[in-house]
Short mmCIF file of C-alpha atoms in Angstrom, two decimals:
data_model
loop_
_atom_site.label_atom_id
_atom_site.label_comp_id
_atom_site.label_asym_id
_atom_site.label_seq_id
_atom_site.Cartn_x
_atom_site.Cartn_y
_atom_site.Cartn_z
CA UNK A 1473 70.31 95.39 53.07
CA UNK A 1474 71.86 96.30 56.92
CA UNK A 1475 75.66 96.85 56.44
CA UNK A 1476 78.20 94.18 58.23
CA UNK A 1477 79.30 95.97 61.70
CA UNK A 1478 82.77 96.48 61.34
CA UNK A 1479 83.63 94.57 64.01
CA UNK A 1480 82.53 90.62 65.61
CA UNK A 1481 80.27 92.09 68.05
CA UNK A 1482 81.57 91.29 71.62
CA UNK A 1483 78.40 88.99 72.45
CA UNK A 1484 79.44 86.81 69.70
CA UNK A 1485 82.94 86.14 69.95
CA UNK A 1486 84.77 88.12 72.53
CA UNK A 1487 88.12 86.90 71.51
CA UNK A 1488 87.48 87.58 68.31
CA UNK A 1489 86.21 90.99 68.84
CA UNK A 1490 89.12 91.73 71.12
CA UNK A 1491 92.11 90.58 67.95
CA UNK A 1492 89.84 91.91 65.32
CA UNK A 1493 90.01 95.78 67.63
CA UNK A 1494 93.38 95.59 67.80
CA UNK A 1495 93.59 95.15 64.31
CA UNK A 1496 91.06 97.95 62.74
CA UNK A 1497 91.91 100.27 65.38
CA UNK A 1498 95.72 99.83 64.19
CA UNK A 1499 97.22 99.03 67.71
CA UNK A 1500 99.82 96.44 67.19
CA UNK A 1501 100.46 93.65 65.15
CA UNK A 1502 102.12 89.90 65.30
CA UNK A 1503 105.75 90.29 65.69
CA UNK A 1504 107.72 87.53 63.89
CA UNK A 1505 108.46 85.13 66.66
CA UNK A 1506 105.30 83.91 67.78
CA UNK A 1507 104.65 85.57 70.90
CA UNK A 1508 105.80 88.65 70.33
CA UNK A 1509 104.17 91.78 69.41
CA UNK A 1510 104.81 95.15 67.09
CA UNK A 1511 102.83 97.66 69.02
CA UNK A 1512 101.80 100.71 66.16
CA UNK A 1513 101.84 104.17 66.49
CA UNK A 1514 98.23 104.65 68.17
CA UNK A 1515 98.81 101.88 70.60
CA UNK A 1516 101.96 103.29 71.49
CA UNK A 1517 100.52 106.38 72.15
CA UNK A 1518 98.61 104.91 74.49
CA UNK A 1519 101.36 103.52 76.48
CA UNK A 1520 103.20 106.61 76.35
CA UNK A 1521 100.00 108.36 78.16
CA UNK A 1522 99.99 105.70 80.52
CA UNK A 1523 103.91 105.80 81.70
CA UNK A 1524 103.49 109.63 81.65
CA UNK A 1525 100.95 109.43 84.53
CA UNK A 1526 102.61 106.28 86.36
CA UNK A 1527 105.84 107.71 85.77
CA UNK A 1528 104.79 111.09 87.77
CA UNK A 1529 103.21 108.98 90.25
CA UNK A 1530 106.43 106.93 91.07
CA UNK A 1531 108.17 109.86 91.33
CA UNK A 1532 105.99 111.99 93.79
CA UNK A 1533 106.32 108.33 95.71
CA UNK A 1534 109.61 109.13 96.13
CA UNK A 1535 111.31 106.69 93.45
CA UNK A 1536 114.23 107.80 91.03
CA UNK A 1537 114.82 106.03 87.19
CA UNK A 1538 117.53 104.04 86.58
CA UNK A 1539 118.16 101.11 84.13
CA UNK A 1540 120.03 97.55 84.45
CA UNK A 1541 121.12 95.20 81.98
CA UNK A 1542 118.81 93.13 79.77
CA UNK A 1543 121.22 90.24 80.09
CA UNK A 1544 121.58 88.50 83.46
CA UNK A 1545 124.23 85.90 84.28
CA UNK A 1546 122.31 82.92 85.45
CA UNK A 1547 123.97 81.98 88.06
CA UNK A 1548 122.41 85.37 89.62
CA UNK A 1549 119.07 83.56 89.34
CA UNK A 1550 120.07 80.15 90.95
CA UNK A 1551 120.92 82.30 94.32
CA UNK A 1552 117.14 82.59 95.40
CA UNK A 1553 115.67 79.10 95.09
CA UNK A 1554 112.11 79.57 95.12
CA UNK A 1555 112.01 82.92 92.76
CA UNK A 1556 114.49 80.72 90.43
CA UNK A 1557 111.89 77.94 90.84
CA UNK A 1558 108.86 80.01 89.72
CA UNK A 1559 110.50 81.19 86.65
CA UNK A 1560 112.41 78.16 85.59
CA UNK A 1561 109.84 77.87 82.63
CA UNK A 1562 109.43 80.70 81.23
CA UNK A 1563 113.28 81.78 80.85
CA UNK A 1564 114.94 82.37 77.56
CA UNK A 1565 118.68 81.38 77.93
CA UNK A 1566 121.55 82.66 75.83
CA UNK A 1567 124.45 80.25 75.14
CA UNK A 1568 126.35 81.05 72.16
CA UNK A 1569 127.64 84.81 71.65
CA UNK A 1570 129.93 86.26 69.19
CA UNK A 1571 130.14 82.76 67.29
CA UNK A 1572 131.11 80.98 70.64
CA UNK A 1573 129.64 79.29 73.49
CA UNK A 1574 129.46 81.52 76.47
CA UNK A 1575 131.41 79.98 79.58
CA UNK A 1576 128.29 80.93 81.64
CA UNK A 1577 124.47 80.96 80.33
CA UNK A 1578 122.93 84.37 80.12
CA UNK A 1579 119.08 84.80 80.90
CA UNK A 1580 116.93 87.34 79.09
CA UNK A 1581 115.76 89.69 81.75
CA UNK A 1582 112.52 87.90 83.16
CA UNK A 1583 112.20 90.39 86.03
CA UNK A 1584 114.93 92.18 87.77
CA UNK A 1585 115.10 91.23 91.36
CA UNK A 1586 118.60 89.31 90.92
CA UNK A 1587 120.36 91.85 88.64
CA UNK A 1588 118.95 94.80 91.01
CA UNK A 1589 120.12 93.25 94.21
CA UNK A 1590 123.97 92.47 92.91
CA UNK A 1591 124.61 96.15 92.83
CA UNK A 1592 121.98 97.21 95.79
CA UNK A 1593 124.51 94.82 97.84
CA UNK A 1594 127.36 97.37 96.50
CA UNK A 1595 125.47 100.62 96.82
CA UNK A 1596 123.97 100.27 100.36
CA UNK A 1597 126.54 100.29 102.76
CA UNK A 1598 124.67 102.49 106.00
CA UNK A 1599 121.42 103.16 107.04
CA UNK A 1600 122.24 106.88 105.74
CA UNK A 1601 121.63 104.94 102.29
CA UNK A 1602 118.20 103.76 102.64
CA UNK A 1603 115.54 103.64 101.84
CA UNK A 1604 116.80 103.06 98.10
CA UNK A 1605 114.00 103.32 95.65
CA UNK A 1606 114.62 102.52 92.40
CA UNK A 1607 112.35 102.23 89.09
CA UNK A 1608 112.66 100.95 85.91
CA UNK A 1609 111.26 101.49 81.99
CA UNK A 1610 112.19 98.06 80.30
CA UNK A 1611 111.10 95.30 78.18
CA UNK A 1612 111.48 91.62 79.68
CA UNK A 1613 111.19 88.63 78.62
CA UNK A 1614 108.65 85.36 80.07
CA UNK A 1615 108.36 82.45 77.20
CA UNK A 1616 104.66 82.03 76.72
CA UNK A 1617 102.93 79.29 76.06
CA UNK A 1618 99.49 81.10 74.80
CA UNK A 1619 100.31 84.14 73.57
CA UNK A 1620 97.43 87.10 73.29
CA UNK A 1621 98.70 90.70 71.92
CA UNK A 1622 98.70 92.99 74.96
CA UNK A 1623 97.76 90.02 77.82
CA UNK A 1624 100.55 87.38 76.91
CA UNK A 1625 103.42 88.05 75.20
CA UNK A 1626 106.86 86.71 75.07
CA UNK A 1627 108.03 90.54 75.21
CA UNK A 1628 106.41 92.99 76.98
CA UNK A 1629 106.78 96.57 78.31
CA UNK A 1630 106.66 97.58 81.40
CA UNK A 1631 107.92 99.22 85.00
CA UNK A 1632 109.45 97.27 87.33
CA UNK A 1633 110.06 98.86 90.82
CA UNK A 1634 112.64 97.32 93.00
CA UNK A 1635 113.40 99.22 96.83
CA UNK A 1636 115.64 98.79 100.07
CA UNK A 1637 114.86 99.23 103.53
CA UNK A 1638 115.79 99.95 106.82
CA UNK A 1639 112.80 97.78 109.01
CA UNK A 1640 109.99 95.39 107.52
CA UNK A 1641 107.48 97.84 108.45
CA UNK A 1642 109.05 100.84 106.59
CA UNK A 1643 109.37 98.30 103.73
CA UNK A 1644 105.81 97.43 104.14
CA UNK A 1645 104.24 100.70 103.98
CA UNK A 1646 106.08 101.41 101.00
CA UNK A 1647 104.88 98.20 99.26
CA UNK A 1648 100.85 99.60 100.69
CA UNK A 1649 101.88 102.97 99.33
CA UNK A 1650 103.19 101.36 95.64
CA UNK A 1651 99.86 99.77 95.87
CA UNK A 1652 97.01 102.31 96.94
CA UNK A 1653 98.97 105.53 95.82
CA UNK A 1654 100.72 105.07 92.77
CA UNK A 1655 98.63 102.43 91.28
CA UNK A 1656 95.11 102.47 92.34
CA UNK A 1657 95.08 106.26 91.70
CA UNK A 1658 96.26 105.26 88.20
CA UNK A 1659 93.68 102.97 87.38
CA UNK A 1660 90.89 105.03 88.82
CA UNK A 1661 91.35 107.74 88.17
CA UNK A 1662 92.98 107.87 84.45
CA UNK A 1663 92.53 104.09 83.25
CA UNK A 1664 89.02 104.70 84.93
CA UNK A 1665 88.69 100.75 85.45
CA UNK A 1666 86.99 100.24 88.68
CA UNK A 1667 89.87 97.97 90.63
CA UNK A 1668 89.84 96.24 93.10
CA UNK A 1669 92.43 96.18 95.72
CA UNK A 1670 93.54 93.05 97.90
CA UNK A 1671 96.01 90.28 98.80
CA UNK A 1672 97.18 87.51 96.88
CA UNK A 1673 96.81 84.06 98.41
CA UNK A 1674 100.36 81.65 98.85
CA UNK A 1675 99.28 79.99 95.74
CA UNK A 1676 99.32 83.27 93.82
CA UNK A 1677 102.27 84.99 95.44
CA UNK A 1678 104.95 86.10 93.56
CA UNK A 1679 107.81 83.64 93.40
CA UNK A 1680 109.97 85.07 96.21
CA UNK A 1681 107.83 87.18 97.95
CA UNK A 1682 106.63 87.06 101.47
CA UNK A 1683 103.18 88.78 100.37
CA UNK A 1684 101.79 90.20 97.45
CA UNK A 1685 99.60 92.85 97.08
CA UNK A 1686 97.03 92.62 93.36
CA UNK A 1687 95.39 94.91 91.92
CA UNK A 1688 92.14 93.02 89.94
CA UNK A 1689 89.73 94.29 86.62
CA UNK A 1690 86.89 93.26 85.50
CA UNK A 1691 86.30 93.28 82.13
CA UNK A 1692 83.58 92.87 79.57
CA UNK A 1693 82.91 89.27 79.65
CA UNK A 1694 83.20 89.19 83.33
CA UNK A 1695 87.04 87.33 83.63
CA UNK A 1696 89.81 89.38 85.87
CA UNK A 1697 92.64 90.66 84.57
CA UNK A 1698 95.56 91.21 87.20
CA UNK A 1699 96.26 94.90 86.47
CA UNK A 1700 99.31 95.47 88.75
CA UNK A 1701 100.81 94.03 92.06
CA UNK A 1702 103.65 95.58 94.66
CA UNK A 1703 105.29 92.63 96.52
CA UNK A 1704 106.92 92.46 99.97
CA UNK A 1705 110.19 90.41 99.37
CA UNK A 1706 111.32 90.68 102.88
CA UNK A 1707 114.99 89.54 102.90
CA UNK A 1708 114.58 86.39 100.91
CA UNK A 1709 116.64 88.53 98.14
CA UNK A 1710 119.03 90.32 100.57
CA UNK A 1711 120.22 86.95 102.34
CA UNK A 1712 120.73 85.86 98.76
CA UNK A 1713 122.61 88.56 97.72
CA UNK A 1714 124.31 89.93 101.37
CA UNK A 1715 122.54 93.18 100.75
CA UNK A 1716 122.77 94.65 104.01
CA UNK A 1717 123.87 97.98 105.78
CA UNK A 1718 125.45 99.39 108.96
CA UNK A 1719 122.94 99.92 111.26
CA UNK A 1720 122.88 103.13 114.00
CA UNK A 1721 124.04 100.70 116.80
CA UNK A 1722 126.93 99.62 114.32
CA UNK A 1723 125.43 96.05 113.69
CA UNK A 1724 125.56 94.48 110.26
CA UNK A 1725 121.70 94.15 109.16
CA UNK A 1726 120.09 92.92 106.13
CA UNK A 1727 117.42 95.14 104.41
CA UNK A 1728 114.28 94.62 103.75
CA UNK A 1729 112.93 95.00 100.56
CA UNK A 1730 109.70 95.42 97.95
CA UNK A 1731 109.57 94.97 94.14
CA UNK A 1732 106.35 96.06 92.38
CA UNK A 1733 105.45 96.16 88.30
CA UNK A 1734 102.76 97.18 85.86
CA UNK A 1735 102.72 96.32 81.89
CA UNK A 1736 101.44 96.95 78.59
CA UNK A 1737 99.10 94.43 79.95
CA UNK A 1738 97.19 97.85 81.28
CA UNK A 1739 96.74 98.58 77.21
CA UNK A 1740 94.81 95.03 77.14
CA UNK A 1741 92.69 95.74 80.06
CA UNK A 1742 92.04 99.25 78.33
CA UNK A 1743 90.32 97.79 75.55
CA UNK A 1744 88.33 94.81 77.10
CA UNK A 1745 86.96 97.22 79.90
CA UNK A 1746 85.59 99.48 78.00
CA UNK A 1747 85.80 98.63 74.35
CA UNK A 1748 82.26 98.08 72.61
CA UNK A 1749 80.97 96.79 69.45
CA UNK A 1750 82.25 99.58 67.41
CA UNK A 1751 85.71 99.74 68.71
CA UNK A 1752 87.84 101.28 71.59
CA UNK A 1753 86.13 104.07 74.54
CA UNK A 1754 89.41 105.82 75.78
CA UNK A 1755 88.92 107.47 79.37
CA UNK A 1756 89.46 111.46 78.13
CA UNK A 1757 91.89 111.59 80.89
CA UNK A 1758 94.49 108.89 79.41
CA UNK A 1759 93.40 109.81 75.80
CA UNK A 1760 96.32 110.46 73.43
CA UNK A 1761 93.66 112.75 71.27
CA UNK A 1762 90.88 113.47 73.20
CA UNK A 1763 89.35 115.90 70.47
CA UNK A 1764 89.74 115.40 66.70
CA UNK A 1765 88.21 118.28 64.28
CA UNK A 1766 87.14 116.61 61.28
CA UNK A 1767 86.45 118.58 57.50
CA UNK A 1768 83.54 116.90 56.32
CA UNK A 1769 84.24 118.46 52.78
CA UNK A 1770 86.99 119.73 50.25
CA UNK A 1771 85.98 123.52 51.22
CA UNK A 1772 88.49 126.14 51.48
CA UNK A 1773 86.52 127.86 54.06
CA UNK A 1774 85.72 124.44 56.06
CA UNK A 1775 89.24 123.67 56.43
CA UNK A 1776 90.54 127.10 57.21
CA UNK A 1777 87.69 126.95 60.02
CA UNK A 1778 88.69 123.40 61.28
CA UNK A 1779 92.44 124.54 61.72
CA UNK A 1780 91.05 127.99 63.59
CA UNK A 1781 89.40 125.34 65.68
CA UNK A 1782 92.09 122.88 66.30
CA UNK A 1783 94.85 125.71 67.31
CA UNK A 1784 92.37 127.13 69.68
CA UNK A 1785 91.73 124.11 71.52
CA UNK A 1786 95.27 123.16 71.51
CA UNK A 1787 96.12 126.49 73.00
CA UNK A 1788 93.77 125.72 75.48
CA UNK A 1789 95.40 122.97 76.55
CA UNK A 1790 93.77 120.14 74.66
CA UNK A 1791 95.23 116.98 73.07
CA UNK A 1792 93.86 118.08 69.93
CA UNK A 1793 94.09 116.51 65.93
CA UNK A 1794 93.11 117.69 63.09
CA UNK A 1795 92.10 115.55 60.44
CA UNK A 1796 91.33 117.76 57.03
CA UNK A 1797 92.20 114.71 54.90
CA UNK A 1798 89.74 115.21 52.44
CA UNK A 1799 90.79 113.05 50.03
CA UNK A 1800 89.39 110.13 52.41
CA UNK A 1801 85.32 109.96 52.15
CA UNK A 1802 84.02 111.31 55.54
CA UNK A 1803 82.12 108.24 56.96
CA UNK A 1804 85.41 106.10 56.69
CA UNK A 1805 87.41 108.87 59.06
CA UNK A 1806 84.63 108.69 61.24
CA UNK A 1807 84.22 105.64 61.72
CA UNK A 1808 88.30 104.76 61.61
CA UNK A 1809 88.19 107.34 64.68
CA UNK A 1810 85.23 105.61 66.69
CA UNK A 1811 87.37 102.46 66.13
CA UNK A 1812 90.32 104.67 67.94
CA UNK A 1813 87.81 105.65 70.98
CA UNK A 1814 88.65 109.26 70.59
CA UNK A 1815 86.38 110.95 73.17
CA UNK A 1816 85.02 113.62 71.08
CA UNK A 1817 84.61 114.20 67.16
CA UNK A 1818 83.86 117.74 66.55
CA UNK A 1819 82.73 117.92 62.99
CA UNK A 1820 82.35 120.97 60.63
CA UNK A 1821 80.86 121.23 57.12
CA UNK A 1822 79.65 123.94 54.91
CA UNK A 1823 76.16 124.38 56.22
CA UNK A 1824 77.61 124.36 59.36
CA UNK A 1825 79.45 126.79 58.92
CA UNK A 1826 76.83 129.19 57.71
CA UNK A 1827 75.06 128.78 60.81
CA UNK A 1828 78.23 129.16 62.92
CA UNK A 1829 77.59 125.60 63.97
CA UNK A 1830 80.01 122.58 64.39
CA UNK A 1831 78.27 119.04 65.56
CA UNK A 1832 79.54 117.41 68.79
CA UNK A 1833 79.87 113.60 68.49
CA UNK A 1834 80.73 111.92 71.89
CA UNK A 1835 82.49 108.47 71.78
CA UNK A 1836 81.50 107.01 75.29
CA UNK A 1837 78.40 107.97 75.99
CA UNK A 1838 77.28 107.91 72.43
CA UNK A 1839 75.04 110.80 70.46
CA UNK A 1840 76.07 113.91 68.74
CA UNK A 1841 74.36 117.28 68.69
CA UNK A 1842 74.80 120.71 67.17
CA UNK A 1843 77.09 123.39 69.53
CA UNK A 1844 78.37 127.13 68.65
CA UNK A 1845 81.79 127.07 67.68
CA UNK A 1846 82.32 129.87 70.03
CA UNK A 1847 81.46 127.76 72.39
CA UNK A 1848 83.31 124.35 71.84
CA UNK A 1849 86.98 125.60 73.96
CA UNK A 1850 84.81 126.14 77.28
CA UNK A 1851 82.74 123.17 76.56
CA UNK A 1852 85.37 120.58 76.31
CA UNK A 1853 86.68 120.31 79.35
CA UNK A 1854 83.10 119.83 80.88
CA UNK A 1855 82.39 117.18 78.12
CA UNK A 1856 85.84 115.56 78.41
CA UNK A 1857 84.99 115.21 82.39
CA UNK A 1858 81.87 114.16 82.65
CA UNK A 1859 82.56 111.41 80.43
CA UNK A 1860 85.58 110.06 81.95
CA UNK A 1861 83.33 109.56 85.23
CA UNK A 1862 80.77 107.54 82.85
CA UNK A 1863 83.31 104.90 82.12
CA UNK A 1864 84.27 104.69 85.83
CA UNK A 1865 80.87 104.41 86.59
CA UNK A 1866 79.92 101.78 84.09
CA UNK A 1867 83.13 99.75 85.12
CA UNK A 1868 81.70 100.02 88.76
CA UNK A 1869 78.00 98.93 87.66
CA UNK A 1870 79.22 95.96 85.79
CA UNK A 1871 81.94 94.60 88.47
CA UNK A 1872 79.15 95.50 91.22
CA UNK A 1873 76.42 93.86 88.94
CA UNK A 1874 78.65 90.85 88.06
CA UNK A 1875 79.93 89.55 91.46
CA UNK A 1876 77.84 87.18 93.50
CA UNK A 1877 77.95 86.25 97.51
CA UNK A 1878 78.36 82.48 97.21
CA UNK A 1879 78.40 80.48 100.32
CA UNK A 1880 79.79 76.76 98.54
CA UNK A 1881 83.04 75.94 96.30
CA UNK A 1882 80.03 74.57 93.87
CA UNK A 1883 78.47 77.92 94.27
CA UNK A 1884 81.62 80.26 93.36
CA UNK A 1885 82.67 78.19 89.95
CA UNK A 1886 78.90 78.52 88.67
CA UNK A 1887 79.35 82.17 89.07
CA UNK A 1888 82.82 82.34 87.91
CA UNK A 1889 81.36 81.40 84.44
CA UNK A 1890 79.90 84.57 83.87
CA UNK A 1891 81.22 87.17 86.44
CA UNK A 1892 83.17 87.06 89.69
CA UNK A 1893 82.29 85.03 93.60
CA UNK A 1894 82.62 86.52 96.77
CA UNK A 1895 83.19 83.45 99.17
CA UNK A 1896 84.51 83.24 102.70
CA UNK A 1897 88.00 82.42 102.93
CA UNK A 1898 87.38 80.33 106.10
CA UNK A 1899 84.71 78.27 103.84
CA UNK A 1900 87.69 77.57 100.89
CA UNK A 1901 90.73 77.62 102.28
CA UNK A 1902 93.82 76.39 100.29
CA UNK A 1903 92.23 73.14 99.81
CA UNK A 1904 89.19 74.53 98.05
CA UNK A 1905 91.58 76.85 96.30
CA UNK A 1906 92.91 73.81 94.59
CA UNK A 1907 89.78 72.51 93.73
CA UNK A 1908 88.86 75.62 91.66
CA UNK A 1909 92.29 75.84 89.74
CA UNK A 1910 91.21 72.00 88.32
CA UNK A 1911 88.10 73.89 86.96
CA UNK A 1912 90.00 76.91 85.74
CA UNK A 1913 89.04 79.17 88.46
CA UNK A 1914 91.49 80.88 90.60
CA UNK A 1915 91.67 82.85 93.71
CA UNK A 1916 92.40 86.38 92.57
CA UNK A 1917 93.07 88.17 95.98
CA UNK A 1918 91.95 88.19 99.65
CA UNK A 1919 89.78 91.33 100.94
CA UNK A 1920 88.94 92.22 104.08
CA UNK A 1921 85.17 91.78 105.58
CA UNK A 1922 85.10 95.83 105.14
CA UNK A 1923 86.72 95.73 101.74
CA UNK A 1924 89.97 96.65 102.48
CA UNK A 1925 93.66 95.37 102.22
CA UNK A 1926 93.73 92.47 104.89
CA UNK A 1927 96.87 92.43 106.82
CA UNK A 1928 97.83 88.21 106.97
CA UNK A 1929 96.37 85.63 104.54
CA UNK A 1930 94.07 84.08 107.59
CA UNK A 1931 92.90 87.73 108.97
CA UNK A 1932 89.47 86.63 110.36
CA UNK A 1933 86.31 87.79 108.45
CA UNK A 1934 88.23 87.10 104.54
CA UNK A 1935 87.10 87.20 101.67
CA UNK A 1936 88.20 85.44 98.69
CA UNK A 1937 87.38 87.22 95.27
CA UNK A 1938 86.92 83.85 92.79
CA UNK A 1939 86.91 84.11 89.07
CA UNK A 1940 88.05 83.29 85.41
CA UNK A 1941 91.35 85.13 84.36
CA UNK A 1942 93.37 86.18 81.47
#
């Protein structure tokens, strides 16, 4: 009799297979306000790898980390009508404090553009002080309606990067740089999630912002998940908040400015890009443990060989476990660690050991084969390598595979039910936009004819990238 897979295979029940990972794989659990999340050891892990690399990233950009106040008076929020507007509904309001009502309602931090632009009005007094650029580590807080661990939660993680400016166009670059730089670089070339790069449409924009710039996934059952955006505020915020400098002709000017964020969200799109049926695929280069040496018996000489192992690859640089837990039968570790997506299992037993043997099990391509122990610390890397470009490479083939030249609004929702449209923008427009959002279909950014970054909403020769979204 076949044994139950250990997980809803993704076919099935993606949703189910997605909550049932998270689960087995021990990456974070309900919190006790619905909405919120308790993200476990593992799973933080995998955040921490992921604000190690962004966090580099922002800084070779040129940003420096600072940290503002979770609580924000709300009458800093009523100052900029339309970003107050947008996130009327999702705020969580404080009124009562120390046993008695507050004279002024405090908001949870939703975002920080408000709270950041109070004391960028008091820092930036000349032209000698910009550009500012400023990032955050925080949690914030957006009430949600349909909660999903990871996607949608009333808490989340994230980076929020909020910047001053001399001239739009300086501000602009930076936004272009935030976007191509720091986070497409990410998402390539660590998350290894084939993104794609473009504008968001007015309807889309971020509440606020004169133009928003997406970054969009696909994932396994073909929906787009907004990975990232950098937004060009212009000086909505800095009329707002007076946040203006001496210029070099000694006029009084207002900056111009750019905010731009990415979220545990990234741990969600992790998993639903290139999770399969028996768990998680982690991209080597992001990979918390991207080897794990594994005693497949109680054997003095086994173990003593599978710590020799593990300290040599860690001195080699490795992220490196070892897991001599021999107490646990050896099929459950293995498969608890395919559940994990560690990259490579390297696993050692007694009659491998006679033959100076270990075997080789890869996670994301799959397979496992006999190697020399000798030879495991200069085959790693190579292993490690070549399987982080498979996963980009699959992400490619399925976004590529998945996305369909349509020519009609009736056209791009049939192919937004299993994968993602390509439709002229000239052919939708706003109207048509409107007429996909009824069927649960939304614009998810504007490219260019070439497949770059267009430069204005109605650059000629757009092209609107339609589809399902988390």
């Amino acid at each position: 009799m076949a044994k139950a897979p250990v997980l809803t295979p993704r076919a099935e029940d993606f949703p189910r297979w997605y909550q049932e990972l998270i689960n087995k794989a021990e990456l974070a659990d309900n919190g006790p306000v619905r909405g919120t999340m308790v993200i476990r050891p593992y799973g933080y892990g995998l955040w921490e790898r992921m604000q190690q690399e962004m966090d580099a990233r922002i800084k070779d950009a040129g940003a420096a980390n600072a940290y503002f106040p979770l609580f924000i008076p709300q009458s800093y929020l009523t100052r900029e009508a339309e970003h107050v507007e947008g996130f009327a509904p999702e705020l969580a309001v404080v009124t009562h404090g120390g046993g008695k009502e507050l004279e002024e309602p405090i908001v949870v931090r939703p975002t920080s553009e408000t709270i950041v632009n109070e004391y960028f009005s008091k820092w930036v007094q000349s032209y000698r002080d910009l550009p500012l650029l400023i990032n955050q580590w925080a949690n914030v807080v957006r009430w949600e309606m349909r909660p999903r661990v990871f996607l949608r939660t009333t808490e989340f993680l994230w980076q929020e990067g909020h910047t001053a400016h001399a001239t739009y166009e300086d501000a602009r670059a930076y936004a272009a740089r935030i976007h191509r730089d720091v986070y497409h670089d990410f998402m390539v070339g660590v998350l290894a999630i084939d993104v794609v790069l473009g504008r968001k449409t007015v309807r889309e924009r971020f509440a606020g912002a004169i133009n928003t710039l997406t970054l969009e996934g696909m994932m396994g059952d073909g929906k787009a998940l907004q990975m990232g955006t950098s937004h060009e505020l212009g000086q909505n915020f800095a009329k707002a908040f007076h946040t203006q400098y001496l210029s070099k002709d000694g006029r009084q000017e207002l900056v111009w400015q750019t905010s731009w964020g990415t979220s545990t969200r990234m741990v969600g799109g992790l998993i639903m890009a290139h999770g399969d049926d028996s768990g998680l695929r982690v991209p080597p280069r992001l990979a918390p443990v991207q080897a794990v040496v594994l005693a497949v018996k109680d054997d003095d000489a086994v173990i003593a060989k599978v710590r020799e192992i593990g300290d040599r690859l860690k001195a080699a640089g490795g992220r490196v476990q070892v897991d001599d837990r021999t107490d646990v039968p050896f099929g459950r570790r293995a498969v608890d660690w395919e559940l994990k997506g560690v990259p490579v299992r390297i696993e050692v037993g007694p009659r491998d050991l006679e033959n100076g043997t270990a075997m080789l099990a890869r996670r994301i391509p799959g397979g496992k084969a006999p190697v020399r122990i000798g030879e495991i610390e200069a085959l790693l890397p190579k292993v490690l390598e070549e399987d982080q470009a498979l996963l980009l490479a699959q992400s490619r083939e399925r976004r590529e595979d998945r996305t369909v030249d349509t020519a009609t609004i009736e056209e791009a929702a049939e192919a937004a039910a299993t994968g993602w449209a390509r439709i002229p923008w000239a052919t939708l427009g706003p109207e048509g936009e409107a007429a996909l959002a009824e069927q649960g279909v939304s614009v998810r950014c504007l490219v260019a004819a070439d497949g770059s970054v267009p430069d204005s909403d109605d650059q000629p020769g757009n092209v609107a990238i339609v589809a399902r979204a988390y």
